Amino acid sequence: MGDFSYHAAGMVLLMAAILALPRIAVAGNPPFSCAPGPTQGFAFCDRRLPVEQRAADLVARLSLAEKVSQLGDEAPGVPRLGVPPYKWWSEGLHGLAFWGHGMHFDGAVRAITSFPQVLLTAASFDEKLWYRIGQAIGTEARALYNVGQAEGLTIWSPNVNIFRDPRWGRGQETPGEDPTTASKYGVAFVRGLQGPSPTILQTSACCKHATAYDLEAWNGAIRYDYKAWVTAQDLADTFNPPFRSCVEEGKASCVMCAYTTVNGVPACASSDLLTKTFKGAWGLNGYVSSDCDAVALMHDSQGYRPTPEDTVAAALTAGLDLNCGNYTQVHGMAAIQQGKMSEHDVDRALRNLFTVRMRLGHFDGDPRGSALYGGLGAGDVCSPAHKALSLEAAQNGIVLLKNDAGILPLSRPAVGSAAVIGHNANDPAALYGNYFGPPCEYTTPLQGIQGYVKNVAFLAGCDSAACGFAATGQAAGLAASSDYVIMFMGLSQRQEQEGLDRTSLLLPGQQQNLITAVASAAKRPVILVLLTGGPVDVTFAKSNPKIGAILWAGYPGQAGGLAIAKVLFGEHNPSGRLPMTWYPEDFTRVPMTDMRMRADPATGYPGRSYRFYKGNTVYKFGDGLSYSKFSRQLVVPSTTGNTDLLAGLTATPAADGGASYVVEEIGADGCEQLKFPAVVEVQNHGPLDGKHSVLMFLRWPNATSGRPVSQLVGFRAQHLRAGEKARLRFDVSPCEHFSWATEDGTKVLGAGSHFLRVGKDEYEIRFDP
């Protein structure tokens, strides 16, 4: 999406002003078509007809000029047909947002529920939680629409790009580095956002940004004209799977194409991507939108086509339906007049667009009369249930990375005094990350701790996250005079955001020196809480015995301060797991522009993500501690699917002496017969009740022939009382979970040994030719 930067101090003032606004209950009327009157006789208003037929009827009634006018994200109305204006761009990444044009917070509803930034939510590894968050955001969007504060219900979320490089400023928006996790997140969130009805959408979800988009600005490379060279292998098993799952399983009604030029062709001008893949192979039932101004940039920045008219034609004929921006509206008519594209190309796009609007019920009369969503209103925004869900999400995402000598949880009566030190301790802006809206309420970490400890002294310590100046002496003195010291350090949107990548993985400025000095002066080991999007190299803190505990709390949303306090004082047992590898600082020697996922030992290229990276880590994907001890045992039936069917297939020899079967040749029926269940027996040995996320991986005997070092099969989250046991079932599909992509992108299932792994427990499964 387009640039939107801000200063943290300015955002604090903005949010304070928003929260201070009077809650005047002024409701407006939602925009809709097909009210009682002359248009009701038109076929596009006939609810008995299929929406595709209704959309085609409406498009056929438009003049050519009216058609072209509908191709941008701010579409004018067609008064003669009773069609109101429509604004396609709204955001709902982790709550409805200021970004976009479709949502307004200036009427009966002045605030919305602000959930944790996505990367922290992903750390819960809980699909049901992800679904409920999507459902809540969709409910609040529909409620805003019903009270007349929304001009559209097309939500351009989720972001399911792979967090390929730890420096990426927008990695915070994603579910992390793993394609299985990103895929499952996308499916759950989309289903929640769009609602349970296959015919009437609660809102329309849009999975973005396809594909291989994960760079803002690094060493002269800018996202607006970045030329990414990506192997077919990496596209097949890393970059594209989340988008495919969004469409095929989640039934997303939109995919957004990225700014990126992929292998010489801009994503938004690639017919292979937009038409052959999204709409053809994956069966997208909806529309394709460009990222904002992506079509204009194809001409102005990338020089892909010589004229604006050629550029618009290239995008529309490739399969683009909507341009975020007005470039297609400005140059579309001339492109048709010059014969660059036809009216038929525009009709195809508009049929897709109006079909989605009709699935949203916008052509069914007053939406407040809808049996499904008509009753939603201001009381459904910032509801007690949604506020509780925001707290639950933050609690379940927080990751305990270090807890030497069991310093945590803290005993409330034992903490006579506490020093809270750090720039992120009392800054509301540190709770939200990017793409946020006005929160219902908020609790900073300082406020959270003040609810548990009477004698709390606070010092920011740094002038900002950049920490150009640190009050080291003052902080050390405060630490020496306090029973316990809790530090809230990390990053802000001034280091990582849309349009801004990091150049270092270290904590900025004087932060490390400040932390070390405070730890040295404190009476007992300090507690370090990191509020960041992307990973940071805190090797110094990991190895320092004077730093007793480290927690990662991401950007935890409106309830973040309370969630952190509940974890610190043992009212919530931490269960989050890192959805991203934490690399050491020397990883920054790897160019961000090198898109390869797989390692290349011959050149010293280390690879990326836990699946392929061959190098040292600060913390690993999936790391996360609990206050309780959990045991896990993997149980697999002796018969693991009908492997006899492979006998009739020819195994292709591999360079490493092994062999593999092409998944497409096994076929859908064969893949179904290969499936088998696996069970993990989990027990909570105490001392506290708590949630536990079980991650099941697959590894091979070696990582040759392009195989990953390991890859995630699936995950289950389960709450267990102390002493309680549970059996968690995993449905294992070898065609999906045991396969990998060859150099040409073909998915194959290897012959020979495969090892399912949960913790240190493994089970071997063989497919013999």
PDB file of C-alpha atoms in Angstrom, residues 377-527:
ATOM      1  CA  GLY A 377     -24.642  -1.629  14.915  1.00  0.00           C
ATOM      2  CA  ALA A 378     -22.556   0.598  17.165  1.00  0.00           C
ATOM      3  CA  GLY A 379     -23.034  -1.746  20.123  1.00  0.00           C
ATOM      4  CA  ASP A 380     -21.174  -4.486  18.246  1.00  0.00           C
ATOM      5  CA  VAL A 381     -17.975  -2.415  18.028  1.00  0.00           C
ATOM      6  CA  CYS A 382     -15.626  -2.455  21.015  1.00  0.00           C
ATOM      7  CA  SER A 383     -17.920  -5.013  22.626  1.00  0.00           C
ATOM      8  CA  PRO A 384     -16.798  -6.700  25.861  1.00  0.00           C
ATOM      9  CA  ALA A 385     -16.235  -9.903  23.889  1.00  0.00           C
ATOM     10  CA  HIS A 386     -13.960  -8.171  21.379  1.00  0.00           C
ATOM     11  CA  LYS A 387     -11.975  -6.428  24.107  1.00  0.00           C
ATOM     12  CA  ALA A 388     -11.505  -9.761  25.862  1.00  0.00           C
ATOM     13  CA  LEU A 389     -10.420 -11.322  22.573  1.00  0.00           C
ATOM     14  CA  SER A 390      -7.758  -8.641  22.102  1.00  0.00           C
ATOM     15  CA  LEU A 391      -6.383  -9.436  25.557  1.00  0.00           C
ATOM     16  CA  GLU A 392      -6.510 -13.180  24.868  1.00  0.00           C
ATOM     17  CA  ALA A 393      -4.643 -12.752  21.583  1.00  0.00           C
ATOM     18  CA  ALA A 394      -1.884 -10.692  23.192  1.00  0.00           C
ATOM     19  CA  GLN A 395      -1.472 -13.132  26.080  1.00  0.00           C
ATOM     20  CA  ASN A 396      -1.316 -16.147  23.807  1.00  0.00           C
ATOM     21  CA  GLY A 397       1.238 -14.565  21.482  1.00  0.00           C
ATOM     22  CA  ILE A 398       3.805 -13.367  24.028  1.00  0.00           C
ATOM     23  CA  VAL A 399       6.945 -15.520  23.814  1.00  0.00           C
ATOM     24  CA  LEU A 400       9.102 -16.298  26.840  1.00  0.00           C
ATOM     25  CA  LEU A 401      12.623 -16.709  25.455  1.00  0.00           C
ATOM     26  CA  LYS A 402      14.687 -16.875  28.641  1.00  0.00           C
ATOM     27  CA  ASN A 403      13.815 -17.595  32.269  1.00  0.00           C
ATOM     28  CA  ASP A 404      16.994 -18.351  34.189  1.00  0.00           C
ATOM     29  CA  ALA A 405      16.530 -19.733  37.692  1.00  0.00           C
ATOM     30  CA  GLY A 406      12.779 -19.369  37.324  1.00  0.00           C
ATOM     31  CA  ILE A 407      12.787 -15.632  38.022  1.00  0.00           C
ATOM     32  CA  LEU A 408       9.332 -15.561  36.422  1.00  0.00           C
ATOM     33  CA  PRO A 409       6.547 -15.577  37.305  1.00  0.00           C
ATOM     34  CA  LEU A 410       6.810 -12.822  39.849  1.00  0.00           C
ATOM     35  CA  SER A 411       5.034 -13.176  43.192  1.00  0.00           C
ATOM     36  CA  ARG A 412       2.821 -10.166  43.627  1.00  0.00           C
ATOM     37  CA  PRO A 413       3.276  -9.895  47.429  1.00  0.00           C
ATOM     38  CA  ALA A 414       7.057 -10.273  47.078  1.00  0.00           C
ATOM     39  CA  VAL A 415       7.489  -7.258  44.806  1.00  0.00           C
ATOM     40  CA  GLY A 416       7.757  -4.364  47.240  1.00  0.00           C
ATOM     41  CA  SER A 417       9.026  -1.954  44.603  1.00  0.00           C
ATOM     42  CA  ALA A 418       9.629  -2.096  40.869  1.00  0.00           C
ATOM     43  CA  ALA A 419      11.615   0.064  38.474  1.00  0.00           C
ATOM     44  CA  VAL A 420      10.061   0.199  35.026  1.00  0.00           C
ATOM     45  CA  ILE A 421      12.661   1.455  32.563  1.00  0.00           C
ATOM     46  CA  GLY A 422      12.424   1.887  28.807  1.00  0.00           C
ATOM     47  CA  HIS A 423      11.078   4.079  26.039  1.00  0.00           C
ATOM     48  CA  ASN A 424       8.409   1.490  25.167  1.00  0.00           C
ATOM     49  CA  ALA A 425       7.035   1.235  28.708  1.00  0.00           C
ATOM     50  CA  ASN A 426       4.531   4.080  28.515  1.00  0.00           C
ATOM     51  CA  ASP A 427       4.200   4.892  24.817  1.00  0.00           C
ATOM     52  CA  PRO A 428       0.765   3.968  23.412  1.00  0.00           C
ATOM     53  CA  ALA A 429       2.200   4.043  19.879  1.00  0.00           C
ATOM     54  CA  ALA A 430       4.394   1.069  20.813  1.00  0.00           C
ATOM     55  CA  LEU A 431       1.273  -1.080  21.153  1.00  0.00           C
ATOM     56  CA  TYR A 432       0.000  -0.931  17.590  1.00  0.00           C
ATOM     57  CA  GLY A 433       2.612  -1.358  14.895  1.00  0.00           C
ATOM     58  CA  ASN A 434       1.250  -0.114  11.574  1.00  0.00           C
ATOM     59  CA  TYR A 435      -2.171  -0.204   9.870  1.00  0.00           C
ATOM     60  CA  PHE A 436      -4.168   0.531  13.008  1.00  0.00           C
ATOM     61  CA  GLY A 437      -7.256   2.517  13.893  1.00  0.00           C
ATOM     62  CA  PRO A 438      -8.451   4.415  16.977  1.00  0.00           C
ATOM     63  CA  PRO A 439      -8.478   1.880  19.842  1.00  0.00           C
ATOM     64  CA  CYS A 440     -11.430   1.415  22.212  1.00  0.00           C
ATOM     65  CA  GLU A 441      -9.019   1.860  25.106  1.00  0.00           C
ATOM     66  CA  TYR A 442      -5.425   1.015  25.827  1.00  0.00           C
ATOM     67  CA  THR A 443      -3.146  -0.128  28.607  1.00  0.00           C
ATOM     68  CA  THR A 444       0.578   0.563  28.345  1.00  0.00           C
ATOM     69  CA  PRO A 445       3.048  -1.834  29.993  1.00  0.00           C
ATOM     70  CA  LEU A 446       3.669   0.710  32.760  1.00  0.00           C
ATOM     71  CA  GLN A 447      -0.048   0.987  33.452  1.00  0.00           C
ATOM     72  CA  GLY A 448      -0.319  -2.799  33.447  1.00  0.00           C
ATOM     73  CA  ILE A 449       2.402  -3.194  36.068  1.00  0.00           C
ATOM     74  CA  GLN A 450       0.963  -0.389  38.188  1.00  0.00           C
ATOM     75  CA  GLY A 451      -2.116  -2.552  38.539  1.00  0.00           C
ATOM     76  CA  TYR A 452      -0.020  -5.191  40.325  1.00  0.00           C
ATOM     77  CA  VAL A 453       2.608  -3.179  42.230  1.00  0.00           C
ATOM     78  CA  LYS A 454       1.914  -0.103  44.357  1.00  0.00           C
ATOM     79  CA  ASN A 455       5.446   1.266  44.449  1.00  0.00           C
ATOM     80  CA  VAL A 456       6.484   1.698  40.807  1.00  0.00           C
ATOM     81  CA  ALA A 457       9.125   4.141  39.591  1.00  0.00           C
ATOM     82  CA  PHE A 458       9.314   4.898  35.865  1.00  0.00           C
ATOM     83  CA  LEU A 459      12.133   6.201  33.690  1.00  0.00           C
ATOM     84  CA  ALA A 460      12.077   6.201  29.897  1.00  0.00           C
ATOM     85  CA  GLY A 461      15.859   5.837  29.811  1.00  0.00           C
ATOM     86  CA  CYS A 462      16.100   6.648  26.088  1.00  0.00           C
ATOM     87  CA  ASP A 463      14.811   9.681  24.261  1.00  0.00           C
ATOM     88  CA  SER A 464      13.159   7.344  21.711  1.00  0.00           C
ATOM     89  CA  ALA A 465      13.608   3.899  20.196  1.00  0.00           C
ATOM     90  CA  ALA A 466      16.560   5.333  18.271  1.00  0.00           C
ATOM     91  CA  CYS A 467      18.123   5.986  21.695  1.00  0.00           C
ATOM     92  CA  GLY A 468      20.559   8.616  20.571  1.00  0.00           C
ATOM     93  CA  PHE A 469      20.673   9.742  24.181  1.00  0.00           C
ATOM     94  CA  ALA A 470      20.384   7.436  27.222  1.00  0.00           C
ATOM     95  CA  ALA A 471      20.035   8.449  30.860  1.00  0.00           C
ATOM     96  CA  THR A 472      22.322   5.582  31.857  1.00  0.00           C
ATOM     97  CA  GLY A 473      23.460   6.883  35.228  1.00  0.00           C
ATOM     98  CA  GLN A 474      19.982   7.810  36.336  1.00  0.00           C
ATOM     99  CA  ALA A 475      18.617   4.434  35.193  1.00  0.00           C
ATOM    100  CA  ALA A 476      21.364   2.515  36.998  1.00  0.00           C
ATOM    101  CA  GLY A 477      20.659   4.448  40.191  1.00  0.00           C
ATOM    102  CA  LEU A 478      16.955   3.691  39.975  1.00  0.00           C
ATOM    103  CA  ALA A 479      17.677   0.009  39.371  1.00  0.00           C
ATOM    104  CA  ALA A 480      19.949  -0.202  42.401  1.00  0.00           C
ATOM    105  CA  SER A 481      17.224   1.158  44.679  1.00  0.00           C
ATOM    106  CA  SER A 482      14.395  -1.127  43.475  1.00  0.00           C
ATOM    107  CA  ASP A 483      13.462  -4.707  44.382  1.00  0.00           C
ATOM    108  CA  TYR A 484      12.809  -5.667  40.749  1.00  0.00           C
ATOM    109  CA  VAL A 485      13.656  -4.081  37.410  1.00  0.00           C
ATOM    110  CA  ILE A 486      11.571  -4.569  34.268  1.00  0.00           C
ATOM    111  CA  MET A 487      12.869  -3.017  31.059  1.00  0.00           C
ATOM    112  CA  PHE A 488      10.722  -2.324  28.000  1.00  0.00           C
ATOM    113  CA  MET A 489      13.033  -1.858  25.047  1.00  0.00           C
ATOM    114  CA  GLY A 490      12.929  -2.616  21.317  1.00  0.00           C
ATOM    115  CA  LEU A 491      11.918  -0.862  18.127  1.00  0.00           C
ATOM    116  CA  SER A 492       9.280   1.503  16.794  1.00  0.00           C
ATOM    117  CA  GLN A 493       7.809   2.461  13.441  1.00  0.00           C
ATOM    118  CA  ARG A 494      10.743   4.829  13.057  1.00  0.00           C
ATOM    119  CA  GLN A 495      12.969   1.774  12.516  1.00  0.00           C
ATOM    120  CA  GLU A 496      10.599  -0.604  10.714  1.00  0.00           C
ATOM    121  CA  GLN A 497       7.480   0.158   8.737  1.00  0.00           C
ATOM    122  CA  GLU A 498       6.084   0.314   5.231  1.00  0.00           C
ATOM    123  CA  GLY A 499       8.698   2.038   3.089  1.00  0.00           C
ATOM    124  CA  LEU A 500      11.469   1.463   5.628  1.00  0.00           C
ATOM    125  CA  ASP A 501      13.723  -1.575   6.071  1.00  0.00           C
ATOM    126  CA  ARG A 502      16.362  -1.894   8.767  1.00  0.00           C
ATOM    127  CA  THR A 503      20.081  -1.988   8.103  1.00  0.00           C
ATOM    128  CA  SER A 504      20.990  -3.616  11.428  1.00  0.00           C
ATOM    129  CA  LEU A 505      19.519  -6.328  13.625  1.00  0.00           C
ATOM    130  CA  LEU A 506      20.972  -4.849  16.804  1.00  0.00           C
ATOM    131  CA  LEU A 507      18.945  -2.758  19.213  1.00  0.00           C
ATOM    132  CA  PRO A 508      19.287   0.877  18.065  1.00  0.00           C
ATOM    133  CA  GLY A 509      21.597   3.496  19.503  1.00  0.00           C
ATOM    134  CA  GLN A 510      22.498   3.235  23.185  1.00  0.00           C
ATOM    135  CA  GLN A 511      19.905   0.591  24.084  1.00  0.00           C
ATOM    136  CA  GLN A 512      22.354  -2.262  24.602  1.00  0.00           C
ATOM    137  CA  ASN A 513      24.639  -0.129  26.790  1.00  0.00           C
ATOM    138  CA  LEU A 514      21.677   1.040  28.842  1.00  0.00           C
ATOM    139  CA  ILE A 515      20.364  -2.499  29.379  1.00  0.00           C
ATOM    140  CA  THR A 516      23.793  -3.791  30.376  1.00  0.00           C
ATOM    141  CA  ALA A 517      24.403  -0.936  32.815  1.00  0.00           C
ATOM    142  CA  VAL A 518      21.009  -1.331  34.451  1.00  0.00           C
ATOM    143  CA  ALA A 519      21.482  -5.104  34.738  1.00  0.00           C
ATOM    144  CA  SER A 520      24.861  -4.606  36.411  1.00  0.00           C
ATOM    145  CA  ALA A 521      23.421  -2.170  38.944  1.00  0.00           C
ATOM    146  CA  ALA A 522      20.251  -4.090  39.816  1.00  0.00           C
ATOM    147  CA  LYS A 523      19.874  -6.089  43.035  1.00  0.00           C
ATOM    148  CA  ARG A 524      18.704  -9.195  41.171  1.00  0.00           C
ATOM    149  CA  PRO A 525      18.559 -10.254  37.504  1.00  0.00           C
ATOM    150  CA  VAL A 526      16.439  -7.883  35.429  1.00  0.00           C
ATOM    151  CA  ILE A 527      13.500  -8.756  33.177  1.00  0.00           C
TER     152      ILE A 527
END
